[in-house]
mmCIF file of C-alpha atoms and ligand atoms in Angstrom:
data_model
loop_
_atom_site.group_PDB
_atom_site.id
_atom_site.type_symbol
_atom_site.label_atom_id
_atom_site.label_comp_id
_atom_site.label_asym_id
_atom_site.label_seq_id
_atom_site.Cartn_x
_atom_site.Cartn_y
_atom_site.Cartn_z
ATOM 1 C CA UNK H 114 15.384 -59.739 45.299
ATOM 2 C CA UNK H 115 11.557 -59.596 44.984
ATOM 3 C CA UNK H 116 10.174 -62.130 47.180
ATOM 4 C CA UNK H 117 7.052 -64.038 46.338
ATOM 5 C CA UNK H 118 4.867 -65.553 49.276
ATOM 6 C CA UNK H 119 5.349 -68.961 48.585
ATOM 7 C CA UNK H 120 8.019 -71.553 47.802
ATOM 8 C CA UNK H 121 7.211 -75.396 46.874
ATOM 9 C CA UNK H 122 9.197 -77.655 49.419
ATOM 10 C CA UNK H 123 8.734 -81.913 48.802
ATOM 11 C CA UNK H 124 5.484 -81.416 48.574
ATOM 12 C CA UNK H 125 3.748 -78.415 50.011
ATOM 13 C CA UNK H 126 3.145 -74.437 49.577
ATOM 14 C CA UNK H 127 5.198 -73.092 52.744
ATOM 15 C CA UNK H 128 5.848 -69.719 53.008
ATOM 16 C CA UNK H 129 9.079 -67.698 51.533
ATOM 17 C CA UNK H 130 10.401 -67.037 54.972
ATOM 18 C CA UNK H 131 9.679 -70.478 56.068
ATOM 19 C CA UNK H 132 11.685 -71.672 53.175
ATOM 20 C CA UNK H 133 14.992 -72.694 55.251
ATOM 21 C CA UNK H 134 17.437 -75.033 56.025
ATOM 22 C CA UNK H 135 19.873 -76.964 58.842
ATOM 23 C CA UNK H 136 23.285 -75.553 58.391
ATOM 24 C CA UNK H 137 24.408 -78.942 58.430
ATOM 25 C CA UNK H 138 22.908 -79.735 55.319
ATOM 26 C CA UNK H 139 24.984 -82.092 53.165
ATOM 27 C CA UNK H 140 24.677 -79.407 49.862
ATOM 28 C CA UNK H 141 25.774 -76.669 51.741
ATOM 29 C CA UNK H 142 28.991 -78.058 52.483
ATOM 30 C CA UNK H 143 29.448 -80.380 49.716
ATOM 31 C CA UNK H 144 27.922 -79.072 46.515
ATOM 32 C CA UNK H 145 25.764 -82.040 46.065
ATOM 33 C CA UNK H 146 22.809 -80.739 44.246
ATOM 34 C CA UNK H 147 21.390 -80.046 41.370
ATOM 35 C CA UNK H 148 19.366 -77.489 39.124
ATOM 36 C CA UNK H 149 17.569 -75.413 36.842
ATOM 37 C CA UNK H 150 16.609 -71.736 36.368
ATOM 38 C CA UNK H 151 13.872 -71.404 33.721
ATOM 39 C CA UNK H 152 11.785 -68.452 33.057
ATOM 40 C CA UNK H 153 7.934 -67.824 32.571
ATOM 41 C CA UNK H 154 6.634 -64.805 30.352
ATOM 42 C CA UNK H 155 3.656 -62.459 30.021
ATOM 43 C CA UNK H 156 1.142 -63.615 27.222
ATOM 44 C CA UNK H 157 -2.184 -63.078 26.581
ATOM 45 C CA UNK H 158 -3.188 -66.560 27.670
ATOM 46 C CA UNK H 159 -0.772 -65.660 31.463
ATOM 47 C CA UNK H 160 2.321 -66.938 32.244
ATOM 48 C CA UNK H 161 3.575 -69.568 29.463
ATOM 49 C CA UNK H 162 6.736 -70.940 31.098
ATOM 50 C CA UNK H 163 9.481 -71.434 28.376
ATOM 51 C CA UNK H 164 10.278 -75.003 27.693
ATOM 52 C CA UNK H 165 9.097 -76.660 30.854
ATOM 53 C CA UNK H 166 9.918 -80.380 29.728
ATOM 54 C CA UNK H 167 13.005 -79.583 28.432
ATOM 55 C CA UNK H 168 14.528 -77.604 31.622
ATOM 56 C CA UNK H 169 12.956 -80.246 33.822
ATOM 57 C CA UNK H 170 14.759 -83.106 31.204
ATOM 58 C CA UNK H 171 17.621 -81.658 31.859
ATOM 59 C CA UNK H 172 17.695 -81.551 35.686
ATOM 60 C CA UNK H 173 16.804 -85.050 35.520
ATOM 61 C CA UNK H 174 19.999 -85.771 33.824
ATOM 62 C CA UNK H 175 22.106 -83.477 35.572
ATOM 63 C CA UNK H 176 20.833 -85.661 38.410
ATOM 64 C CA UNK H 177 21.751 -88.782 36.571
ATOM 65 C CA UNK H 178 25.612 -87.649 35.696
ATOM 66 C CA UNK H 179 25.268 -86.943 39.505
ATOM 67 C CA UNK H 180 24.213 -90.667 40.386
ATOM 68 C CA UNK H 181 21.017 -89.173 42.676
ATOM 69 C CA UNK H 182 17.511 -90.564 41.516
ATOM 70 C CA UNK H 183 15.002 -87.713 41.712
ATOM 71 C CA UNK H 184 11.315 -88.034 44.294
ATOM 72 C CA UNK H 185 9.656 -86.027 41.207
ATOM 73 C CA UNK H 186 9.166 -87.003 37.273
ATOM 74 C CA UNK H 187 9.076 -84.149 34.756
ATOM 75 C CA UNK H 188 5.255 -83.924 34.617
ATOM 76 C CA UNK H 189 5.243 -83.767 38.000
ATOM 77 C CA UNK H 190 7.410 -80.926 38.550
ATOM 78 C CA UNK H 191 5.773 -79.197 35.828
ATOM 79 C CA UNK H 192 2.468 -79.063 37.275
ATOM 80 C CA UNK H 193 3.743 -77.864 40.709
ATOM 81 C CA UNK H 194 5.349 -75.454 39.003
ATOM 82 C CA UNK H 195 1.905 -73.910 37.060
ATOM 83 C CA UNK H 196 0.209 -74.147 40.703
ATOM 84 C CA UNK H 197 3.301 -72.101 42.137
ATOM 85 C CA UNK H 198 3.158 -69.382 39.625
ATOM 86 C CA UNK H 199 -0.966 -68.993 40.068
ATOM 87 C CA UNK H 200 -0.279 -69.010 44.196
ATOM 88 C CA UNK H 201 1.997 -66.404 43.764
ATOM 89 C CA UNK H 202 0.045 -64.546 41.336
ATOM 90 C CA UNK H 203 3.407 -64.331 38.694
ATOM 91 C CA UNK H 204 2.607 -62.885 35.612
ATOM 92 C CA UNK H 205 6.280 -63.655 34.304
ATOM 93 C CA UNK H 206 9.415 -64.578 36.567
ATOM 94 C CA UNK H 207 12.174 -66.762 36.924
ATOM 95 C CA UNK H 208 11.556 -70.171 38.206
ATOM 96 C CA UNK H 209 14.569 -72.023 40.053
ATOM 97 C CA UNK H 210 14.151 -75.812 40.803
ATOM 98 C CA UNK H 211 16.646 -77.571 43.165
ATOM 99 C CA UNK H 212 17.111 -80.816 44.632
ATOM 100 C CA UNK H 213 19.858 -81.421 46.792
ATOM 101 C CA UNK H 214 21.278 -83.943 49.828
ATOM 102 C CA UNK H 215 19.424 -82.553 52.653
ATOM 103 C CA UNK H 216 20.296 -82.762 56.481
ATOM 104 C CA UNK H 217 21.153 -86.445 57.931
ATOM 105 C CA UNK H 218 24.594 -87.487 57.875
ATOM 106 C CA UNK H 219 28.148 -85.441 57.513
ATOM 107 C CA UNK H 220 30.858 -86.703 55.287
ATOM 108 C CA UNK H 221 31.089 -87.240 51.711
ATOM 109 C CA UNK H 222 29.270 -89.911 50.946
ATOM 110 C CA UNK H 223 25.778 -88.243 50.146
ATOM 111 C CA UNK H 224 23.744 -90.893 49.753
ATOM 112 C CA UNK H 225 22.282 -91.466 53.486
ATOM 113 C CA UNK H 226 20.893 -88.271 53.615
ATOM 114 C CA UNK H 227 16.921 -87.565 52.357
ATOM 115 C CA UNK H 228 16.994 -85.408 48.932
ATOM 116 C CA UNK H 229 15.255 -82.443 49.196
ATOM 117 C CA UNK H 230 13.234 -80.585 46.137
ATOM 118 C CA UNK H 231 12.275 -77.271 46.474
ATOM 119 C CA UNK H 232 11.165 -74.597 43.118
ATOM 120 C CA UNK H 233 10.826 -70.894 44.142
ATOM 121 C CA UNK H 234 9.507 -68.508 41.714
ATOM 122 C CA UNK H 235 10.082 -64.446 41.778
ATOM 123 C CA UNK H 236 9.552 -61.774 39.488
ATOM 124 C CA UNK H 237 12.865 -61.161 37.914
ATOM 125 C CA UNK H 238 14.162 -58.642 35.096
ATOM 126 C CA UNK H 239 16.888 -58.946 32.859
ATOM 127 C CA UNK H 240 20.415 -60.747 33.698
ATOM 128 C CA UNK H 241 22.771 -58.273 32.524
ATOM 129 C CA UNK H 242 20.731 -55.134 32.298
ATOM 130 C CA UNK H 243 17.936 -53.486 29.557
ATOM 131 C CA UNK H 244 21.390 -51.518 28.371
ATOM 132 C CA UNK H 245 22.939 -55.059 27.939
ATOM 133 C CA UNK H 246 20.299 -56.361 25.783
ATOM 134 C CA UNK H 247 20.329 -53.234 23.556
ATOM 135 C CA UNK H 248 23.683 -52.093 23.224
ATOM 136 C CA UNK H 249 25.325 -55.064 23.755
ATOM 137 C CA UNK H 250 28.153 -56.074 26.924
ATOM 138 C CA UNK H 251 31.960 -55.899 27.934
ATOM 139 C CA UNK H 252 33.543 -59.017 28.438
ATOM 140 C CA UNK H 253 36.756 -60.179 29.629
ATOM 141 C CA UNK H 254 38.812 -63.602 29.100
ATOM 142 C CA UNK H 255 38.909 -65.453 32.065
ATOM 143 C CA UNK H 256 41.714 -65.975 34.041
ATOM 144 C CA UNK H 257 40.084 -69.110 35.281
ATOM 145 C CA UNK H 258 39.302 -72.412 33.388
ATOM 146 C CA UNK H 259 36.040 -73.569 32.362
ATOM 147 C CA UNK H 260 35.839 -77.435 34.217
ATOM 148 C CA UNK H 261 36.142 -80.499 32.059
ATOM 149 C CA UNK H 262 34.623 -83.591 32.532
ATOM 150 C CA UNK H 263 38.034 -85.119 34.101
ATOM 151 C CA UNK H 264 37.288 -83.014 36.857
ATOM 152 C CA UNK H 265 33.433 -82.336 37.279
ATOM 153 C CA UNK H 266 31.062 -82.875 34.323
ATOM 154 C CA UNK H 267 30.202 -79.830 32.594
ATOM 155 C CA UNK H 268 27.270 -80.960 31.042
ATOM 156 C CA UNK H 269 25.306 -81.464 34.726
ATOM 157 C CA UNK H 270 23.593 -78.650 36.032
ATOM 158 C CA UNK H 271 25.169 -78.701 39.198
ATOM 159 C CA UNK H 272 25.227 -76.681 42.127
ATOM 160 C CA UNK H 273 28.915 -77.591 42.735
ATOM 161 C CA UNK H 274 29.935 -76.501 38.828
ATOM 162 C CA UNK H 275 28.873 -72.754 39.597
ATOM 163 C CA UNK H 276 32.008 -72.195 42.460
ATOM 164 C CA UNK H 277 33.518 -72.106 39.021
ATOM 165 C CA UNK H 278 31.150 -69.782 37.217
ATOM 166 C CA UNK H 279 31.043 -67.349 40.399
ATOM 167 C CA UNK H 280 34.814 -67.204 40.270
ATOM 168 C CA UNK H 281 35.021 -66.088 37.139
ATOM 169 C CA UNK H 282 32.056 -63.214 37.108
ATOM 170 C CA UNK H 283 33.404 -62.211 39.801
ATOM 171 C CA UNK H 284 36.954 -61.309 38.452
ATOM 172 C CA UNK H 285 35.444 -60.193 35.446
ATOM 173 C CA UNK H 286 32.987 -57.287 37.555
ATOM 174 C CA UNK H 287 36.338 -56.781 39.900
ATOM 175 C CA UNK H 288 38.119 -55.756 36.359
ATOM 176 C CA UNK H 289 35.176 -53.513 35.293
ATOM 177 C CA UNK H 290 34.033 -55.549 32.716
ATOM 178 C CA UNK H 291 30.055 -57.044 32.651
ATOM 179 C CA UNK H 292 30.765 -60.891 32.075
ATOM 180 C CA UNK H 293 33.182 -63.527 31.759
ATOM 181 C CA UNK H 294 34.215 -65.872 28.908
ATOM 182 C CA UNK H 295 35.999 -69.029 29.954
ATOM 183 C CA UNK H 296 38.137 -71.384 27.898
ATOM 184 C CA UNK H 297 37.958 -75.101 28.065
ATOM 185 C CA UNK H 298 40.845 -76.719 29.534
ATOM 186 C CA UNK H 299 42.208 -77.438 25.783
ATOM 187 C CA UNK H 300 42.430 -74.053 25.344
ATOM 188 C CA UNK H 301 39.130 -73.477 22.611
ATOM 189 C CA UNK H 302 36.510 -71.025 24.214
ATOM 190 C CA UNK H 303 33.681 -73.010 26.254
ATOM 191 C CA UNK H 304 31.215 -70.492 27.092
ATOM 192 C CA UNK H 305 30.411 -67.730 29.937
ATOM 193 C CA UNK H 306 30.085 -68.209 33.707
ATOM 194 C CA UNK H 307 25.887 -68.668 33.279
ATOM 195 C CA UNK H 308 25.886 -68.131 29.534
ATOM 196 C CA UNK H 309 26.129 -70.048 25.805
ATOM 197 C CA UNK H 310 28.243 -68.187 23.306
ATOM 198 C CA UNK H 311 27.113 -67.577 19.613
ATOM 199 C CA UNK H 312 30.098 -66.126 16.585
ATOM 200 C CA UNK H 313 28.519 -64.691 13.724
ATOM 201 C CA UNK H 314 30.755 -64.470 10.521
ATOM 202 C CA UNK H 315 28.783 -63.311 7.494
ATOM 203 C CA UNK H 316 25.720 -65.829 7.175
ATOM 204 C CA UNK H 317 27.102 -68.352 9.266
ATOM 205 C CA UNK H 318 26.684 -68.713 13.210
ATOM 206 C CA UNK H 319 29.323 -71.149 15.353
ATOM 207 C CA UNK H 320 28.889 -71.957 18.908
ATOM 208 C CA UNK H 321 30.908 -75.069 20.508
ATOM 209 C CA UNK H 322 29.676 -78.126 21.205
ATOM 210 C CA UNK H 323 29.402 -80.230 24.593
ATOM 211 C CA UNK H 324 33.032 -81.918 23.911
ATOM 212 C CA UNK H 325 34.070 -78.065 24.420
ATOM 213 C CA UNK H 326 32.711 -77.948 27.865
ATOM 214 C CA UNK H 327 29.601 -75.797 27.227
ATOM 215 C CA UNK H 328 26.335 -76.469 29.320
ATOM 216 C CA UNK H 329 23.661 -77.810 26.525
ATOM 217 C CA UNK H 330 21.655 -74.348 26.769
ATOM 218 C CA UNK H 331 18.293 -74.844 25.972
ATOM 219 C CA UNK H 332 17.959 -70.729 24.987
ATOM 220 C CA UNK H 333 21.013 -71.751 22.810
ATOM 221 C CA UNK H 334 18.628 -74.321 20.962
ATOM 222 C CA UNK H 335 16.266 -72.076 20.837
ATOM 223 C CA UNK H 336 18.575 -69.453 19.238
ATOM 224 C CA UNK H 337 19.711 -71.879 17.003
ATOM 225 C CA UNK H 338 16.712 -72.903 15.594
ATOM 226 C CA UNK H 339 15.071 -69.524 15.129
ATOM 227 C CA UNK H 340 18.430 -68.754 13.102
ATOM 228 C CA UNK H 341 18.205 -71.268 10.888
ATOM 229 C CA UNK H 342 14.680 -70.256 9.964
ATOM 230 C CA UNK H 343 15.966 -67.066 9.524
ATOM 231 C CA UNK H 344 18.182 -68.705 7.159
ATOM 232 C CA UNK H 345 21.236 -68.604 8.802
ATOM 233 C CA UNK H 346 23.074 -71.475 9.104
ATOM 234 C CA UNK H 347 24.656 -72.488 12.404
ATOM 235 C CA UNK H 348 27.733 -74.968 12.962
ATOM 236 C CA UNK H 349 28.971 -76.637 16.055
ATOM 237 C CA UNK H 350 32.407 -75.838 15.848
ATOM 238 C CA UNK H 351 35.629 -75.327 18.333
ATOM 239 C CA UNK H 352 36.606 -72.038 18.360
ATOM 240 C CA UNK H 353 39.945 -69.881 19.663
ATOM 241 C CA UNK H 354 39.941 -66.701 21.017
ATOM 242 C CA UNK H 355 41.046 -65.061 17.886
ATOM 243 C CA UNK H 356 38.010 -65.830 16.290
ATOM 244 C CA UNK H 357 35.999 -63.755 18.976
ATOM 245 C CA UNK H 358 37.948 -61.175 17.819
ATOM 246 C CA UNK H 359 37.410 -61.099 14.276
ATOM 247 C CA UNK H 360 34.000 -61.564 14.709
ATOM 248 C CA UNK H 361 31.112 -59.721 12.663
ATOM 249 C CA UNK H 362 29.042 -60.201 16.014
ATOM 250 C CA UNK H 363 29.207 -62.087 19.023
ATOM 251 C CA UNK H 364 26.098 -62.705 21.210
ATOM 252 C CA UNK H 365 25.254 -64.840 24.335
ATOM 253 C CA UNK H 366 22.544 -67.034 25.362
ATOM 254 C CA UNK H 367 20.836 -68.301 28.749
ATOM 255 C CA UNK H 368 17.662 -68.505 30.543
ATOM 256 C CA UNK H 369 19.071 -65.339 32.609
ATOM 257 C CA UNK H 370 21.133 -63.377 30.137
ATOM 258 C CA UNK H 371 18.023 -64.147 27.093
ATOM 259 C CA UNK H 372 19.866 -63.013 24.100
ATOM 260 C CA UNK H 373 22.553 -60.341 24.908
ATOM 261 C CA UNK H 374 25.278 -58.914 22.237
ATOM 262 C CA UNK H 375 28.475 -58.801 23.489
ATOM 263 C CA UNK H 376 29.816 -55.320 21.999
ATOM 264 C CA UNK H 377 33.677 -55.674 23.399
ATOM 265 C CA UNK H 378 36.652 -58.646 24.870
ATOM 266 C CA UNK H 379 39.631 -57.641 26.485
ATOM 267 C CA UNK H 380 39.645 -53.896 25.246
ATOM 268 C CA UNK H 381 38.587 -55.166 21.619
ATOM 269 C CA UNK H 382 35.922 -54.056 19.734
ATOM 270 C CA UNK H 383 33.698 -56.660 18.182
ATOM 271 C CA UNK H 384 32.376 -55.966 14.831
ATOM 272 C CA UNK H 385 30.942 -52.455 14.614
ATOM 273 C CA UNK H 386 30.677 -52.482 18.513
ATOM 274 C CA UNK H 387 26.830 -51.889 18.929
ATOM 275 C CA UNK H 388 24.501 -54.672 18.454
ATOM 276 C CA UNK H 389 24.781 -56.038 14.991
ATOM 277 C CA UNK H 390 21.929 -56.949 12.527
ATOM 278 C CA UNK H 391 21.802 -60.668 12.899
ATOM 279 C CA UNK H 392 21.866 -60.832 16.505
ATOM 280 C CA UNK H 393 19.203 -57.964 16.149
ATOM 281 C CA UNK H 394 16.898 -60.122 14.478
ATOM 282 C CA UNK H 395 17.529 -63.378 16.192
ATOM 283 C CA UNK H 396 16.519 -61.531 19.512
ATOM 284 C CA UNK H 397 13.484 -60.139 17.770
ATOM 285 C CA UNK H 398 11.969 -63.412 16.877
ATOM 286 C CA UNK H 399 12.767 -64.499 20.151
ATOM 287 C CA UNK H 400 10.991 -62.181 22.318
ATOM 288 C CA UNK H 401 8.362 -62.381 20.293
ATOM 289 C CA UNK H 402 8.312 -66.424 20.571
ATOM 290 C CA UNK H 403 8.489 -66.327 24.467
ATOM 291 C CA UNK H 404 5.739 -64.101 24.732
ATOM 292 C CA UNK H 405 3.495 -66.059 22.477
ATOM 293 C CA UNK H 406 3.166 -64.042 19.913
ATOM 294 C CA UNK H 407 4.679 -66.894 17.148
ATOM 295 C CA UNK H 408 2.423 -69.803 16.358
ATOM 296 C CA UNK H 409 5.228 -71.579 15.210
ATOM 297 C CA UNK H 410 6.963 -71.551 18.205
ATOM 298 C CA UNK H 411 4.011 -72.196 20.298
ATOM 299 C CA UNK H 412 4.852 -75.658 21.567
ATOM 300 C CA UNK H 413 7.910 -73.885 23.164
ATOM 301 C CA UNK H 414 5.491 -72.432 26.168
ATOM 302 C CA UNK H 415 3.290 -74.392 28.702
ATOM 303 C CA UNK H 416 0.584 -72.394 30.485
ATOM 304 C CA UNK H 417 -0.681 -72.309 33.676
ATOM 305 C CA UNK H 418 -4.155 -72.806 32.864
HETATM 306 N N1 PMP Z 959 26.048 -72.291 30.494
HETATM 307 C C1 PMP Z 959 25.969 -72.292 31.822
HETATM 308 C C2 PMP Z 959 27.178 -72.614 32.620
HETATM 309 C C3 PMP Z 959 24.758 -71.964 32.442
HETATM 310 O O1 PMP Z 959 24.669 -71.935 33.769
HETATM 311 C C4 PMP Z 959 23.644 -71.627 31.655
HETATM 312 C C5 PMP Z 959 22.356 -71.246 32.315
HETATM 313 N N2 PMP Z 959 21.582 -72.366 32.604
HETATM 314 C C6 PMP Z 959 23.784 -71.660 30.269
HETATM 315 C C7 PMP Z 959 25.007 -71.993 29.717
HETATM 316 C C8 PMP Z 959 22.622 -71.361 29.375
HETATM 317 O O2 PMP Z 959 21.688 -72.401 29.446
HETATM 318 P P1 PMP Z 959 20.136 -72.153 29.289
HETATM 319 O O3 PMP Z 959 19.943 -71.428 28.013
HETATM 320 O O4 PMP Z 959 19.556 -73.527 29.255
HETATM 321 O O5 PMP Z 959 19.678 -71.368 30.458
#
């Protein structure tokens, strides 16, 4: 990984190699944290972070389904992260909040120990590869089930949730395959390990909704919306496995993975297996919103400056 030379920790600038903790730090062992990954992208104006209140929003609530009240508001976290970007002279990146049960007390009660809130910020290309993004990615069914809210709440962006997601990516890479795709524990499809899904059948786009165990992607929304003004029109919808399959085009979403065409599940070609038109276009206006180059997707970005 490209290191930057600083990371924000409660408060100050310290330096990346500084950046460490006790081993007997309640997160480590437990899971108990939460947070974000959000990126920032080159414009003319510098580095416009892509929605900055809404990832920050949502690691407020993740902290909320969590029970742990946060040192930092929104605003707050925003403008440390605008000063971390200039310090480390980011002209784009990936940005990755966390706050977590620091180093006090053992056991599994979290709530004696201080919560600690770090963001680091390095320069960081694409998720699943240039290739990826062009020609679209292999994916495999997952042997393992996406968690349901009986059993850890899906919609929290927790540090504890992603022993699931790592499982399944890596099974997926150990079969030769680029990504996962889990299904909920009714048996619909929830999404990948890190990734919103998107099923494109003639004019019409489904993805599944939070009651199918997806993470509320905010690149999803943004997807969503840029489709419809495209004049798709997109449905919240449960879907089965078959209907990956029979697919026109297939196409996932996240802050890390952008807007990537899956071109194959399980052996199966999707659609014509290269990426299709719609998706085509949908990524089009999107890395053209990101980078500022959209006025009506302006509000989406937040500048440094
Ligand atoms: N699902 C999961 C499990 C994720 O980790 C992510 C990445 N945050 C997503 C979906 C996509 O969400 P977003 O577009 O907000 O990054």
């Amino acid at each position: 990984m490209k290191e930057s030379k600083y990371i924000w920790k409660n408060g100050n600038f310290i330096n990346w190699q500084d950046a460490t903790t006790h081993v007997l730090t309640h997160a480590l062992h437990y899971g108990t944290g939460v947070f974000e990954g959000i990126r920032a992208y080159q414009t003319p104006q510098g580095p416009a972070i892509f929605k900055a209140q809404e990832h920050y929003k949502r690691l407020h609530d993740s902290a909320k389904i969590y029970g742990m009240t946060l040192t930092y508001s929104v605003d707050e976290l925003i403008d440390v992260t605008k000063e971390l970007l200039t310090k480390n002279e980011l002209s784009s990146g990936y940005i990755r909040p966390l706050a977590y049960y620091g180093y006090k007390v053992m056991g599994l009660n979290p709530r004696p120990n201080p919560i600690d809130t770090i963001i680091a910020a390095w320069e960081w290309g694409t998720y699943l590869g240039d290739e990826g993004i062009e020609k679209g990615i292999r994916c495999k069914m997952s042997s393992w089930t996406r968690l349901d809210s009986r059993i850890m709440p899906p919609l929290a962006k927790a540090t504890a949730n992603y022993a699931n997601s790592a499982l399944a990516k890596m099974e997926a890479l150990d079969c030769g395959y680029d990504e996962a795709i889990l299904l909920n524990s009714n048996g619909t499809i929830a999404e990948g390990p890190g990734e919103n899904i998107f099923v494109i059948v003639g004019n019409t786009i489904y993805t599944p909704p939070a009651s199918d165990c997806a993470l509320m992607g905010i690149t999803a929304k943004s997807a969503a919306t840029i489709a419809e003004d495209l004049g798709y029109k997109v449905v919240y919808k449960s879907l089965i496995r078959d209907e990956l399959f029979l697919a026109d085009e297939l196409f996932f979403t996240g802050t890390a993975a952008e807007i990537t065409p899956i071109r194959e599940i399980d052996g199966r070609q999707i659609g014509n297996g290269k990426r299709g038109p719609v998706t085509e276009a949908i990524q089009t206006t999107f890395f053209k919103a990101v980078k500022g180059e959209l006025s009506q997707y302006k509000n989406w970005l937040t500048y440094c400056k």
